[in-house]
Tab-separated table of C-alpha atoms and ligand atoms in Angstrom:
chain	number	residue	atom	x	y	z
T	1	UNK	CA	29.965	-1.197	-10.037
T	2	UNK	CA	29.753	-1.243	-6.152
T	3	UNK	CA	26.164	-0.869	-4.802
T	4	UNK	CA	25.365	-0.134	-1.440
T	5	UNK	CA	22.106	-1.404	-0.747
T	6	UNK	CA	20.140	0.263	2.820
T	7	UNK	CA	16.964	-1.353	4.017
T	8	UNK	CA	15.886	0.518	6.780
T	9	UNK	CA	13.237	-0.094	9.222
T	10	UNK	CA	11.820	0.856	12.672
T	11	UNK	CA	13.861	-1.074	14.876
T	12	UNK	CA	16.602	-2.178	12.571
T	13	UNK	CA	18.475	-0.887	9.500
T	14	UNK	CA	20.299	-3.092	7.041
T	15	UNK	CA	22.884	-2.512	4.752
T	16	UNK	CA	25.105	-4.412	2.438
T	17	UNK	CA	27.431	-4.028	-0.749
T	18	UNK	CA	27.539	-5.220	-3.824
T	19	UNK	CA	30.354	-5.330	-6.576
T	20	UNK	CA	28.938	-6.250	-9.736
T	21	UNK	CA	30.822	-6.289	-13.180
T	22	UNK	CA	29.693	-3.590	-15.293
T	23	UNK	CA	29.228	-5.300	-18.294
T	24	UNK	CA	25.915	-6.986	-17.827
T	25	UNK	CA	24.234	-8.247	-14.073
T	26	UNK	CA	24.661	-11.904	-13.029
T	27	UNK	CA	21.704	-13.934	-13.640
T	28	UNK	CA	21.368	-15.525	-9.694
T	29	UNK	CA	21.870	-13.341	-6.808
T	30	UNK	CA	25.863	-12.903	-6.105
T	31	UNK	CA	26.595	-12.955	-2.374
T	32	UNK	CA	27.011	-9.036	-0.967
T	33	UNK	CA	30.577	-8.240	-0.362
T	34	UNK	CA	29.917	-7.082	2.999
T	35	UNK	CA	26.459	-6.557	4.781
T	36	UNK	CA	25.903	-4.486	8.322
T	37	UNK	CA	23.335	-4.349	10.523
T	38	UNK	CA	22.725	-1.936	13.341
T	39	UNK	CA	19.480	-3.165	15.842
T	40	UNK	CA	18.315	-1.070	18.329
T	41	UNK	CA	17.292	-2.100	21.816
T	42	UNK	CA	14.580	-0.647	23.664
T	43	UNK	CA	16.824	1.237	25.024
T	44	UNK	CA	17.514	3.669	21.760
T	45	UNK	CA	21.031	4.645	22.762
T	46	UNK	CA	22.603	1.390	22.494
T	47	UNK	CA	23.110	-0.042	19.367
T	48	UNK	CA	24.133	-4.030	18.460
T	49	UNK	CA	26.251	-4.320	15.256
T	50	UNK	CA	26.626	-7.123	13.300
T	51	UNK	CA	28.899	-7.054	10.269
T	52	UNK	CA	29.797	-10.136	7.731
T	53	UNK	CA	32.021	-10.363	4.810
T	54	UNK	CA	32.157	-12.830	2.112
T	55	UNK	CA	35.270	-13.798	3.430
T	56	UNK	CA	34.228	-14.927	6.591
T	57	UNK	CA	35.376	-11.856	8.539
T	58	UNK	CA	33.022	-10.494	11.503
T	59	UNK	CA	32.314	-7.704	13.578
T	60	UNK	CA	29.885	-7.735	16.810
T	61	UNK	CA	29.247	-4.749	19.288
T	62	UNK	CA	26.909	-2.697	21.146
T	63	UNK	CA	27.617	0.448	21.035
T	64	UNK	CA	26.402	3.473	22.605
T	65	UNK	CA	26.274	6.702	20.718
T	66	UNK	CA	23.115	8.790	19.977
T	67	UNK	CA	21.518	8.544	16.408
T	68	UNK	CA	20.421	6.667	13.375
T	69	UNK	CA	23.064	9.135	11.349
T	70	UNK	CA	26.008	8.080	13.946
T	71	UNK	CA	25.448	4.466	13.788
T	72	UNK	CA	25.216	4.483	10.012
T	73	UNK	CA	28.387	6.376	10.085
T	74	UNK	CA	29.560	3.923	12.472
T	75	UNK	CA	28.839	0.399	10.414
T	76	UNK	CA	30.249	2.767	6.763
T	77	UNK	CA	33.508	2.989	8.671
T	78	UNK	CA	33.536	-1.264	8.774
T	79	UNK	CA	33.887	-0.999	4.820
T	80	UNK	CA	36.889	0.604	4.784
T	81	UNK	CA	38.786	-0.056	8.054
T	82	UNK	CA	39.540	-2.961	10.845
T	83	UNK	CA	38.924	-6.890	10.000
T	84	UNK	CA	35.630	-5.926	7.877
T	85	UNK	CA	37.393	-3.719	5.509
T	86	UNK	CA	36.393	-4.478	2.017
T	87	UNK	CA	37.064	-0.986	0.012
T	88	UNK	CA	39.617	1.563	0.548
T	89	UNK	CA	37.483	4.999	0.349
T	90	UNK	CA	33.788	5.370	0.941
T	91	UNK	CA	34.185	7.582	-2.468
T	92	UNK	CA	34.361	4.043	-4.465
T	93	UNK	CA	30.884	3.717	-3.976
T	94	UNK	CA	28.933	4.293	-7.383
T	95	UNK	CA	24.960	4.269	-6.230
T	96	UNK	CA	22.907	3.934	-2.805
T	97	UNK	CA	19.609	1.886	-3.259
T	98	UNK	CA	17.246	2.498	-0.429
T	99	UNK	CA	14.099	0.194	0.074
T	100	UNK	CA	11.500	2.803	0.497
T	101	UNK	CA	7.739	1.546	1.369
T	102	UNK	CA	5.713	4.150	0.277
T	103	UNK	CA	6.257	5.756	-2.865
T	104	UNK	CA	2.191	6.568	-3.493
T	105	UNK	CA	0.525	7.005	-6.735
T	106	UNK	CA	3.423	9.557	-7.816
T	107	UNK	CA	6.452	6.755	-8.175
T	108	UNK	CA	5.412	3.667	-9.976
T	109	UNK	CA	9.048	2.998	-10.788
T	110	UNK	CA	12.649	3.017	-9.031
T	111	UNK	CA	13.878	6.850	-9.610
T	112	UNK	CA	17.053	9.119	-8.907
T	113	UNK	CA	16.448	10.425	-5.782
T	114	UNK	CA	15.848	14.510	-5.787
T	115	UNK	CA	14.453	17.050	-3.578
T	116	UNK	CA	11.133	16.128	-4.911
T	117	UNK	CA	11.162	12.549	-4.382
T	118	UNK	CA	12.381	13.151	-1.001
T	119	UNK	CA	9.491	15.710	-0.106
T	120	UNK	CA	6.746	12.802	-1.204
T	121	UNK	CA	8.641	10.242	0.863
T	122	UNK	CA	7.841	12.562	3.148
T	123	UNK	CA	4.585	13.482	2.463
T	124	UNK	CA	3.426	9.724	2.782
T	125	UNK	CA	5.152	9.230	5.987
T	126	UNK	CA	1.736	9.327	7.392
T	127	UNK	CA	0.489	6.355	5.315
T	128	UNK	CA	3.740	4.473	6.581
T	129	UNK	CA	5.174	5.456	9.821
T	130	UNK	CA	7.103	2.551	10.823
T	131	UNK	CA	8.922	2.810	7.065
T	132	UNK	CA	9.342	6.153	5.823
T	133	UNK	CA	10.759	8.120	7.972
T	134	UNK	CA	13.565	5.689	8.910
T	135	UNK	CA	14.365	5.466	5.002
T	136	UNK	CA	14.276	9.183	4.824
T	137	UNK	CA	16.591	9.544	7.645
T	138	UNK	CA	19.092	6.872	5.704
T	139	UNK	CA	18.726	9.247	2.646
T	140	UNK	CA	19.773	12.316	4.392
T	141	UNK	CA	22.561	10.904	6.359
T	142	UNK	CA	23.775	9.045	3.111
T	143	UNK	CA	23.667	12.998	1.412
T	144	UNK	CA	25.510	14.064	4.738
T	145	UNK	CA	27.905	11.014	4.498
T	146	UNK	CA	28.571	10.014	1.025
T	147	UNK	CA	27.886	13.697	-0.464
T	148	UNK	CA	26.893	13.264	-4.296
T	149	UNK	CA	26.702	9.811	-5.031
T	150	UNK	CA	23.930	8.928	-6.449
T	151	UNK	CA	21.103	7.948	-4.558
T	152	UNK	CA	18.027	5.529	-5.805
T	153	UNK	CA	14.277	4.682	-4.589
T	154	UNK	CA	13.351	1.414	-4.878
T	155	UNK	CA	9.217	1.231	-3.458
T	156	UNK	CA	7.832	-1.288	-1.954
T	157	UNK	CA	4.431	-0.331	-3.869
T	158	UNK	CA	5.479	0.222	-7.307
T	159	UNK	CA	5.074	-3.289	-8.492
T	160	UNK	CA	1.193	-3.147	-7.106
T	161	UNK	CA	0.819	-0.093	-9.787
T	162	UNK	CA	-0.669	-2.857	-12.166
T	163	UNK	CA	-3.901	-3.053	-10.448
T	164	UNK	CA	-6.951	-3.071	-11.887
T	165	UNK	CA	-9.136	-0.323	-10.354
T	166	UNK	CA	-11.925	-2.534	-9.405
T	167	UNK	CA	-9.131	-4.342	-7.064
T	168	UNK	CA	-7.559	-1.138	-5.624
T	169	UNK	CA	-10.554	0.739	-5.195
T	170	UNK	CA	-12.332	0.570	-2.084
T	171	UNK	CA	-16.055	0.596	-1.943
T	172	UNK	CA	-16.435	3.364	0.148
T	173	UNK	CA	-16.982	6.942	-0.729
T	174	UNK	CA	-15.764	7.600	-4.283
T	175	UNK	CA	-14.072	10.831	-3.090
T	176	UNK	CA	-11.751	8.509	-1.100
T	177	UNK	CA	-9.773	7.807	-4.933
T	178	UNK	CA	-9.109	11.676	-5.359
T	179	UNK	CA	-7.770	11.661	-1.949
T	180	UNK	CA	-5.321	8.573	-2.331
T	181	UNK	CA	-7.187	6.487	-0.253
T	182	UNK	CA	-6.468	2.942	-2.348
T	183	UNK	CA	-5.503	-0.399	-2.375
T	184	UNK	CA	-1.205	0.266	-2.582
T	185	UNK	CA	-0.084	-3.044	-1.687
T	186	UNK	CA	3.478	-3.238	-0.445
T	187	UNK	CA	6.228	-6.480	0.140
T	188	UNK	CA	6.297	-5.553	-3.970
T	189	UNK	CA	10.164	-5.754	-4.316
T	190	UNK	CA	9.635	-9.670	-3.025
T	191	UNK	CA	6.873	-10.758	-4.682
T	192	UNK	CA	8.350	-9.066	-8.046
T	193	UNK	CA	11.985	-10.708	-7.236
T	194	UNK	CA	10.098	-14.429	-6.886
T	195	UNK	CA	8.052	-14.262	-9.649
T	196	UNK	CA	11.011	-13.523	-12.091
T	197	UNK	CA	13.036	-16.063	-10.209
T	198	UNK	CA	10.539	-18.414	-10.685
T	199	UNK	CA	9.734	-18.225	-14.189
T	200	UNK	CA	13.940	-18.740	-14.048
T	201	UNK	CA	13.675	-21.987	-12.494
T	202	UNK	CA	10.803	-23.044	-14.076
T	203	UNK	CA	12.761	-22.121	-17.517
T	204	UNK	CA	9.417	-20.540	-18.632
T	205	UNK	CA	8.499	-17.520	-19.680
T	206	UNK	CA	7.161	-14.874	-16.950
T	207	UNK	CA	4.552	-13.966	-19.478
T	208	UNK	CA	3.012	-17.343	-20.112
T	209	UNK	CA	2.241	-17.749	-16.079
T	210	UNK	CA	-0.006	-17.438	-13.921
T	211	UNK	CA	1.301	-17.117	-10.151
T	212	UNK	CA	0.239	-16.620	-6.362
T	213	UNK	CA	3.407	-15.671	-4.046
T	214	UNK	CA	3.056	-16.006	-0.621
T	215	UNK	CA	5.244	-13.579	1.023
T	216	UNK	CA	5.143	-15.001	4.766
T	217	UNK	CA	7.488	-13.072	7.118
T	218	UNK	CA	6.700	-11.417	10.194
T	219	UNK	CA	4.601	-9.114	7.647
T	220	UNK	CA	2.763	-11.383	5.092
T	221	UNK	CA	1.089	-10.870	1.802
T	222	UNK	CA	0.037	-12.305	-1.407
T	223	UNK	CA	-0.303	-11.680	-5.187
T	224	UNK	CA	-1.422	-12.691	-7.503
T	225	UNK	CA	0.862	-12.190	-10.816
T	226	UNK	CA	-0.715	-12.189	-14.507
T	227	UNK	CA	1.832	-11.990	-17.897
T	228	UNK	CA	4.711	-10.682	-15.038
T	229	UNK	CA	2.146	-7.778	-13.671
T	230	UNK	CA	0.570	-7.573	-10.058
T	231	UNK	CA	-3.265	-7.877	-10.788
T	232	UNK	CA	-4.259	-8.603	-7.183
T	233	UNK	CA	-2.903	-8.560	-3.391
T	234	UNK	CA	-3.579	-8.879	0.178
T	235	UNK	CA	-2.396	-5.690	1.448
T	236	UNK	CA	-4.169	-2.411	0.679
T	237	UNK	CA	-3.866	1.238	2.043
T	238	UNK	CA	-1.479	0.162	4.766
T	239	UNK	CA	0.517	-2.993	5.437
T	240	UNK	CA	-2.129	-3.676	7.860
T	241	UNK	CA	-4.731	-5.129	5.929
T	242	UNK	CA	-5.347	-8.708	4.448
T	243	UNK	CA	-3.465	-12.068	6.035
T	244	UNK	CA	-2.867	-13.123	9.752
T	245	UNK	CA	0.548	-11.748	10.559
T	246	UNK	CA	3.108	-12.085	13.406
T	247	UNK	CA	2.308	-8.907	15.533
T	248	UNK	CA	-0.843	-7.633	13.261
T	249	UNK	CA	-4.163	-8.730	12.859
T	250	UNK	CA	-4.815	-8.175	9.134
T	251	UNK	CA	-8.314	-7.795	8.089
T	252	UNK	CA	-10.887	-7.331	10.256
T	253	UNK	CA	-14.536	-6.039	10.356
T	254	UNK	CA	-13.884	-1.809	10.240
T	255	UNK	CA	-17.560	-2.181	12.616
T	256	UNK	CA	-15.250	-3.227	15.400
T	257	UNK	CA	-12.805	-0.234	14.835
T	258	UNK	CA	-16.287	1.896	15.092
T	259	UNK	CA	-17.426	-0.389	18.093
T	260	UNK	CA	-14.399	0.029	20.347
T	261	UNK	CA	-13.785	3.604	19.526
T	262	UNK	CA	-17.932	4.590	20.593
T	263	UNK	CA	-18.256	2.484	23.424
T	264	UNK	CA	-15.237	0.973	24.866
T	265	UNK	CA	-13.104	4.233	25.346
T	266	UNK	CA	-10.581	3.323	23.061
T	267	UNK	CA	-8.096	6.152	21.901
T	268	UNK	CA	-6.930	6.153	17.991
T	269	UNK	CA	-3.340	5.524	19.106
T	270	UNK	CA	-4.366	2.455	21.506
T	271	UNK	CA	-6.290	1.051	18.189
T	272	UNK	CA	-2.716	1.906	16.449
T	273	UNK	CA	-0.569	-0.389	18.784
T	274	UNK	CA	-3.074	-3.211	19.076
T	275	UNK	CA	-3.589	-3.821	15.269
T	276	UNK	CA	-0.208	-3.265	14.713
T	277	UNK	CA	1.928	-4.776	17.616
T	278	UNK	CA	-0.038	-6.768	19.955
T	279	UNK	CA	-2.615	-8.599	17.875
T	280	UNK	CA	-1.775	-11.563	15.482
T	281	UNK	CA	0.076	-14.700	16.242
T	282	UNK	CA	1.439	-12.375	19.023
T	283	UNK	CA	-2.274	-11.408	20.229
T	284	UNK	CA	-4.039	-14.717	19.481
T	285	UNK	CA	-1.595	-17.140	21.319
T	286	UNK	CA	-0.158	-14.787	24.141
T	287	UNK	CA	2.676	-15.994	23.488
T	288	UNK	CA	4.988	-14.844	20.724
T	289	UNK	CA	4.699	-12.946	17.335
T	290	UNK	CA	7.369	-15.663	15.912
T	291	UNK	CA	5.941	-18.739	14.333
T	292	UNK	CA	8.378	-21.369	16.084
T	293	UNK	CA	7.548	-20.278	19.554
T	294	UNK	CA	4.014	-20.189	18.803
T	295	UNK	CA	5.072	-24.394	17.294
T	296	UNK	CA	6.509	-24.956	20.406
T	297	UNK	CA	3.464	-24.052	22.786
T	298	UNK	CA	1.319	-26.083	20.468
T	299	UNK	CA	3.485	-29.303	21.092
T	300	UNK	CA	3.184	-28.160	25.150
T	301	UNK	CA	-0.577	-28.513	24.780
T	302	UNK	CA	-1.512	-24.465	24.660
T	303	UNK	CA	-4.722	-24.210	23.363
T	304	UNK	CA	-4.313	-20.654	22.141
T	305	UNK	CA	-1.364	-21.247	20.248
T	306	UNK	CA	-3.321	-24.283	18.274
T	307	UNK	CA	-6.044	-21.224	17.741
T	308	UNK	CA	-3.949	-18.391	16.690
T	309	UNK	CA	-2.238	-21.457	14.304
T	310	UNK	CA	-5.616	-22.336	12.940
T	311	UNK	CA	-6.617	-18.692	12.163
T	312	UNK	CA	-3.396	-18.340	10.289
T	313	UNK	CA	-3.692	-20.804	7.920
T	314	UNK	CA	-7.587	-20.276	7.621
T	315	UNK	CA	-6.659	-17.128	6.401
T	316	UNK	CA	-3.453	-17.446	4.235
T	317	UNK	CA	-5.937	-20.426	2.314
T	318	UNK	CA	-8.438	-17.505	2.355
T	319	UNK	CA	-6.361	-15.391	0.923
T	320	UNK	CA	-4.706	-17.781	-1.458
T	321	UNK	CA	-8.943	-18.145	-2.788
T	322	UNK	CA	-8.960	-14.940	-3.277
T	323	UNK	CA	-5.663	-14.420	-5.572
T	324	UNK	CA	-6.973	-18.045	-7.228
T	325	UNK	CA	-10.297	-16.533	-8.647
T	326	UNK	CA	-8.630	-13.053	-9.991
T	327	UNK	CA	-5.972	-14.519	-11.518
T	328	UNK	CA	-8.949	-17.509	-13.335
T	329	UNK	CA	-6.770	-20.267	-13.025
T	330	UNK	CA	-3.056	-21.122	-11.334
T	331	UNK	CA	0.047	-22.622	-12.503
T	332	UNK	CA	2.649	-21.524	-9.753
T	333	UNK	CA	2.222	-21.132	-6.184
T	334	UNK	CA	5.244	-19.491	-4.670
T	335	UNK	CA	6.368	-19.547	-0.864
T	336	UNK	CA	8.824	-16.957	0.671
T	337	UNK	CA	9.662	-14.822	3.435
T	338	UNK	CA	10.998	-16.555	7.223
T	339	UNK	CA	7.620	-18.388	7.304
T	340	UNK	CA	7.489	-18.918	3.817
T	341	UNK	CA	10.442	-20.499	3.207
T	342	UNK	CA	11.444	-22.415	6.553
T	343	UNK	CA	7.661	-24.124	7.155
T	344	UNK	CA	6.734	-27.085	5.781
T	345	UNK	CA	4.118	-26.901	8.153
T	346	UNK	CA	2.547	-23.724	6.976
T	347	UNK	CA	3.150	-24.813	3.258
T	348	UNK	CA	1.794	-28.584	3.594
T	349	UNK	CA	-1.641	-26.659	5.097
T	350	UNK	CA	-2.044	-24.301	2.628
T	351	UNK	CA	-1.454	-27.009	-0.094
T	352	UNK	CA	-3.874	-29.536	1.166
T	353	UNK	CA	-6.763	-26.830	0.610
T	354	UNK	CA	-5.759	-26.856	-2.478
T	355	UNK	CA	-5.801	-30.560	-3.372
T	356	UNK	CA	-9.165	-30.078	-5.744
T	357	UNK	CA	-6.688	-28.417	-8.100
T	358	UNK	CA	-4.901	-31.516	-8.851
T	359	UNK	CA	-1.920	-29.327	-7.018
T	360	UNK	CA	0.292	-32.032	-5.008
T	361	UNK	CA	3.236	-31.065	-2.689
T	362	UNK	CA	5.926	-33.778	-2.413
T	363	UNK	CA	6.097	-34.650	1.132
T	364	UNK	CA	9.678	-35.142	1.168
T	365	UNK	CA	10.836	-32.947	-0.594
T	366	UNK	CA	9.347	-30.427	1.103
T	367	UNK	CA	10.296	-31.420	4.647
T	368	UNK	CA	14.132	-31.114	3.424
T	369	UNK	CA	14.447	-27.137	3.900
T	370	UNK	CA	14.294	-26.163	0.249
T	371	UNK	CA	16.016	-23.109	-1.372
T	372	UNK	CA	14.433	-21.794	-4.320
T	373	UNK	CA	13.643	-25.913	-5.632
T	374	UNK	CA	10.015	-26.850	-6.743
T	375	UNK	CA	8.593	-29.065	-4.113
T	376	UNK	CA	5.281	-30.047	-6.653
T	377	UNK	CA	4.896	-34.031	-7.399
T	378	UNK	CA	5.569	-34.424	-11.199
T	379	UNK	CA	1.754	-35.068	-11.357
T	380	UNK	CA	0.935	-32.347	-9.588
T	381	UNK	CA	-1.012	-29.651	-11.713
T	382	UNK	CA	0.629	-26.569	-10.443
T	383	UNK	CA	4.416	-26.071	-9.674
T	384	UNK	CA	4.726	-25.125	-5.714
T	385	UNK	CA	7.723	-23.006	-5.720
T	386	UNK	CA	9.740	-22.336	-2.425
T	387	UNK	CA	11.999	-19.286	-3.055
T	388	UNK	CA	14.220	-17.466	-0.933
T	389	UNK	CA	13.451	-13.630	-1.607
T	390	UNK	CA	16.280	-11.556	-2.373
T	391	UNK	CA	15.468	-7.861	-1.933
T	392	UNK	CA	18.684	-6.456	-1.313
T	393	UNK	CA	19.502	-8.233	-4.717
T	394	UNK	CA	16.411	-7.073	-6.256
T	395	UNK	CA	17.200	-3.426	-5.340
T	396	UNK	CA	20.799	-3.705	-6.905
T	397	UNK	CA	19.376	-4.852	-9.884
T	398	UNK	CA	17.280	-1.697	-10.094
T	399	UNK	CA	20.199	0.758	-9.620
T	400	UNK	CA	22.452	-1.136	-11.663
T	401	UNK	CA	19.714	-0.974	-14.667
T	402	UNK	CA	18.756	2.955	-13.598
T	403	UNK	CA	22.499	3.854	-13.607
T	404	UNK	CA	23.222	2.025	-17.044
T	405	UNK	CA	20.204	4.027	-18.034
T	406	UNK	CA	21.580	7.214	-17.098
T	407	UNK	CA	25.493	6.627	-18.240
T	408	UNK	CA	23.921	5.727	-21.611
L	1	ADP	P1	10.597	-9.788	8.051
L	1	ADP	O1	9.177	-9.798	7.600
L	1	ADP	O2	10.809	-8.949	9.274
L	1	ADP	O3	11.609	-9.544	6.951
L	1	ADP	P2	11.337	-12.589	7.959
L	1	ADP	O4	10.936	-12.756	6.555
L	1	ADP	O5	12.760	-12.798	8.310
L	1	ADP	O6	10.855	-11.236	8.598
L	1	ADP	O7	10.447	-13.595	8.820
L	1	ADP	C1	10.599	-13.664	10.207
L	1	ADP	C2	9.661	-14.708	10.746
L	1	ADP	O8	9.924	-15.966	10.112
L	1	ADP	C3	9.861	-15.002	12.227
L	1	ADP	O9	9.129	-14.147	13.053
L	1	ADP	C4	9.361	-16.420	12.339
L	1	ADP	O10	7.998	-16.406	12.696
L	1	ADP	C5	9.477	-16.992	10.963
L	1	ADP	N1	10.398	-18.125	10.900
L	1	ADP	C6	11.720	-18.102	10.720
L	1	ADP	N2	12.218	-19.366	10.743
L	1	ADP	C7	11.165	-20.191	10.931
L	1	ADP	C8	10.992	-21.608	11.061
L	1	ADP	N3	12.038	-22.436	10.995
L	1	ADP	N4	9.732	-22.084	11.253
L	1	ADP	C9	8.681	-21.261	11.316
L	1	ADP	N5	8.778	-19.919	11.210
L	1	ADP	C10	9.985	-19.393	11.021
């Protein structure tokens, strides 16, 4: 079966194939056949492509042609054609998973795309702007494209259907469930991929565990997983609330949304771009929204980087509280995501907080860049997990398992 899998996001979209035997799906992620990615600059008509094949082969060019659909058509024609050719026909794909954000209340599961399923991505476009539209536009230019094929939604929310109400429900006006207004949580294709992978390296059962994973990227979240189900997480109605991120500030008190908007002039759209782009690491330090440079300024002496550092973990231990007292008790803590997974930094802070526990990290073994290894002491009480999240995989494995479903 060849899967191609499209994540696509504001300033980037990424793409890559799979060929898996039909028979039954491997048990560890293989590596993608070939996998594309189109970034665009400020400047939106110029394009940088980036294109990798398992066999080594590579492609890298700006381009300069006018749309989302043309550069998608663009990268499609590396599958079949020059150095990066992997396939002979587009027409060999069977499937085209698409990360999609927001799928609502509506799709608690991965579905066969339809008129109907694109209308609500749609519709919720105004819950996710930065994600929605972009995955919308891959859809349509996939129809335009690909014509037939089938086409599957993979949301970024369904694994936070699980919630208890009394976690998704805010305490505001009760009329705010009827309208949707609720605790979504999203990064739920990550934390559902690490929490199956670690119950895989653990060689335990998913059921028997109870686990936190910290999904630290440039977005960051937590959750806190229960007998394989999300019962609690960081992020709520939008990706903006919850942790200390890269470019956004997470929670904060809504009285200072009120505050700036009465008496400091603000408009809704400068509140928008501050909370979303310019606050954070970003906003705190002045000096990047990426971790390393923020590292970097702290060895130089910048005060503000050692605050926006110290706010960070404040909050991701916080946060990691929080997940501790719904889920009564802890026997994995998971780490993933850029930050996640490349910081011994960030993870030897958030495990010292921890210490009461009886969890221990090994020092040394996690200063020596772990992939998906378990980085606890043996005496430690709790297995500290770091995992490298495998989305693209993770959608595969839902369209593989959706189109067994159907040709059954
Ligand atoms: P996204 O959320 O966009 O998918 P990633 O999961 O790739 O992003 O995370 C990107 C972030 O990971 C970067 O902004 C950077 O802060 C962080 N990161 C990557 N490598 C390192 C590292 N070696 N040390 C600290 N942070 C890192």
């Amino acid at each position: 079966m060849k899967i191609l899998v499209l994540n696509a996001g504001s300033s980037s979209q990424k793409s890559c194939l799979y060929e898996i035997a039909d028979k039954t799906l491997p048990s560890q992620a293989p590596e993608p056949v070939w996998e594309g990615k189109v970034n665009w600059t400020q400047n939106q008509d110029v394009a940088e492509i980036d294109v990798t094949t398992n066999t080594g082969k590579k492609l890298q060019e700006s381009i300069s042609i006018d749309s989302p659909e043309a550069h998608l058509i663009y990268i499609l024609n590396t599958l079949i054609g020059g150095a990066t050719k992997v396939i002979d026909r587009l027409s060999e794909i069977d499937v085209v998973g698409h990360r999609v954000v927001h799928g609502g209340r509506d799709y608690q599961n991965s579905v066969v795309i339809t008129e109907d399923v694109k209308k609500a991505i749609a519709n919720l476009s105004n819950i996710a702007p930065e994600h929605n539209p972009a995955a919308l536009a891959g859809i349509e230019a996939i129809e335009k494209i690909l014509g037939e094929v089938t086409q599957i939604a993979v949301f970024d929310t369904a694994f936070h259907a699980t919630l208890p109400d009394a976690a998704a429900i805010y305490p505001g006006l009760y009329e705010w469930v009827e309208q949707g207004i609720r605790r979504y949580g999203f990064h739920g294709i990550s934390h559902e991929y690490c929490s199956a992978r670690a119950a895989q390296i653990l060689g335990q059962d998913l059921a028997s565990l109870r686990l936190i994973t910290c999904h630290l990227g440039n977005g960051c979240s937590l959750a806190a997983i229960k007998n394989g189900h999300s019962i609690d997480t960081t992020m709520g109605f939008t990706p903006l609330e919850g942790l200390m991120m890269g470019s956004r500030s997470g929670s904060i008190d809504p009285g200072i949304l009120i505050h700036l908007l009465r008496y400091c002039n603000y408009s809704v759209e400068q509140l928008d771009r501050i909370l979303n782009k310019t606050s954070g690491l970003r906003g705190i330090s002045g000096i990047s929204s990426d971790l390393r440079e923020v590292t970097k300024a702290i060895a130089q002496g910048n005060p503000r980087a050692k605050l926006a550092w110290d706010i960070y973990v404040h909050r991701l231990r916080s946060g990691i509280g929080a997940m501790l007292t719904s889920l009564g008790g802890l026997d994995v803590l998971v780490f993933t995501a850029g930050v996640g997974e490349n910081s011994p930094a960030i993870r030897q802070a958030a495990c010292e907080a921890l210490g009461f526990l009886g969890l221990k990290i090994d020092f040394e073994k996690n200063q020596q860049q772990p992939v998906d290894v378990d980085i606890a002491t043996s005496d430690s009480t709790v297995r500290i997990l770091v995992i490298h999240t495998q989305e693209d995989w993770a959608i595969a494995q839902h369209c593989w398992q959706i189109l067994k479903g159907i040709a059954q």
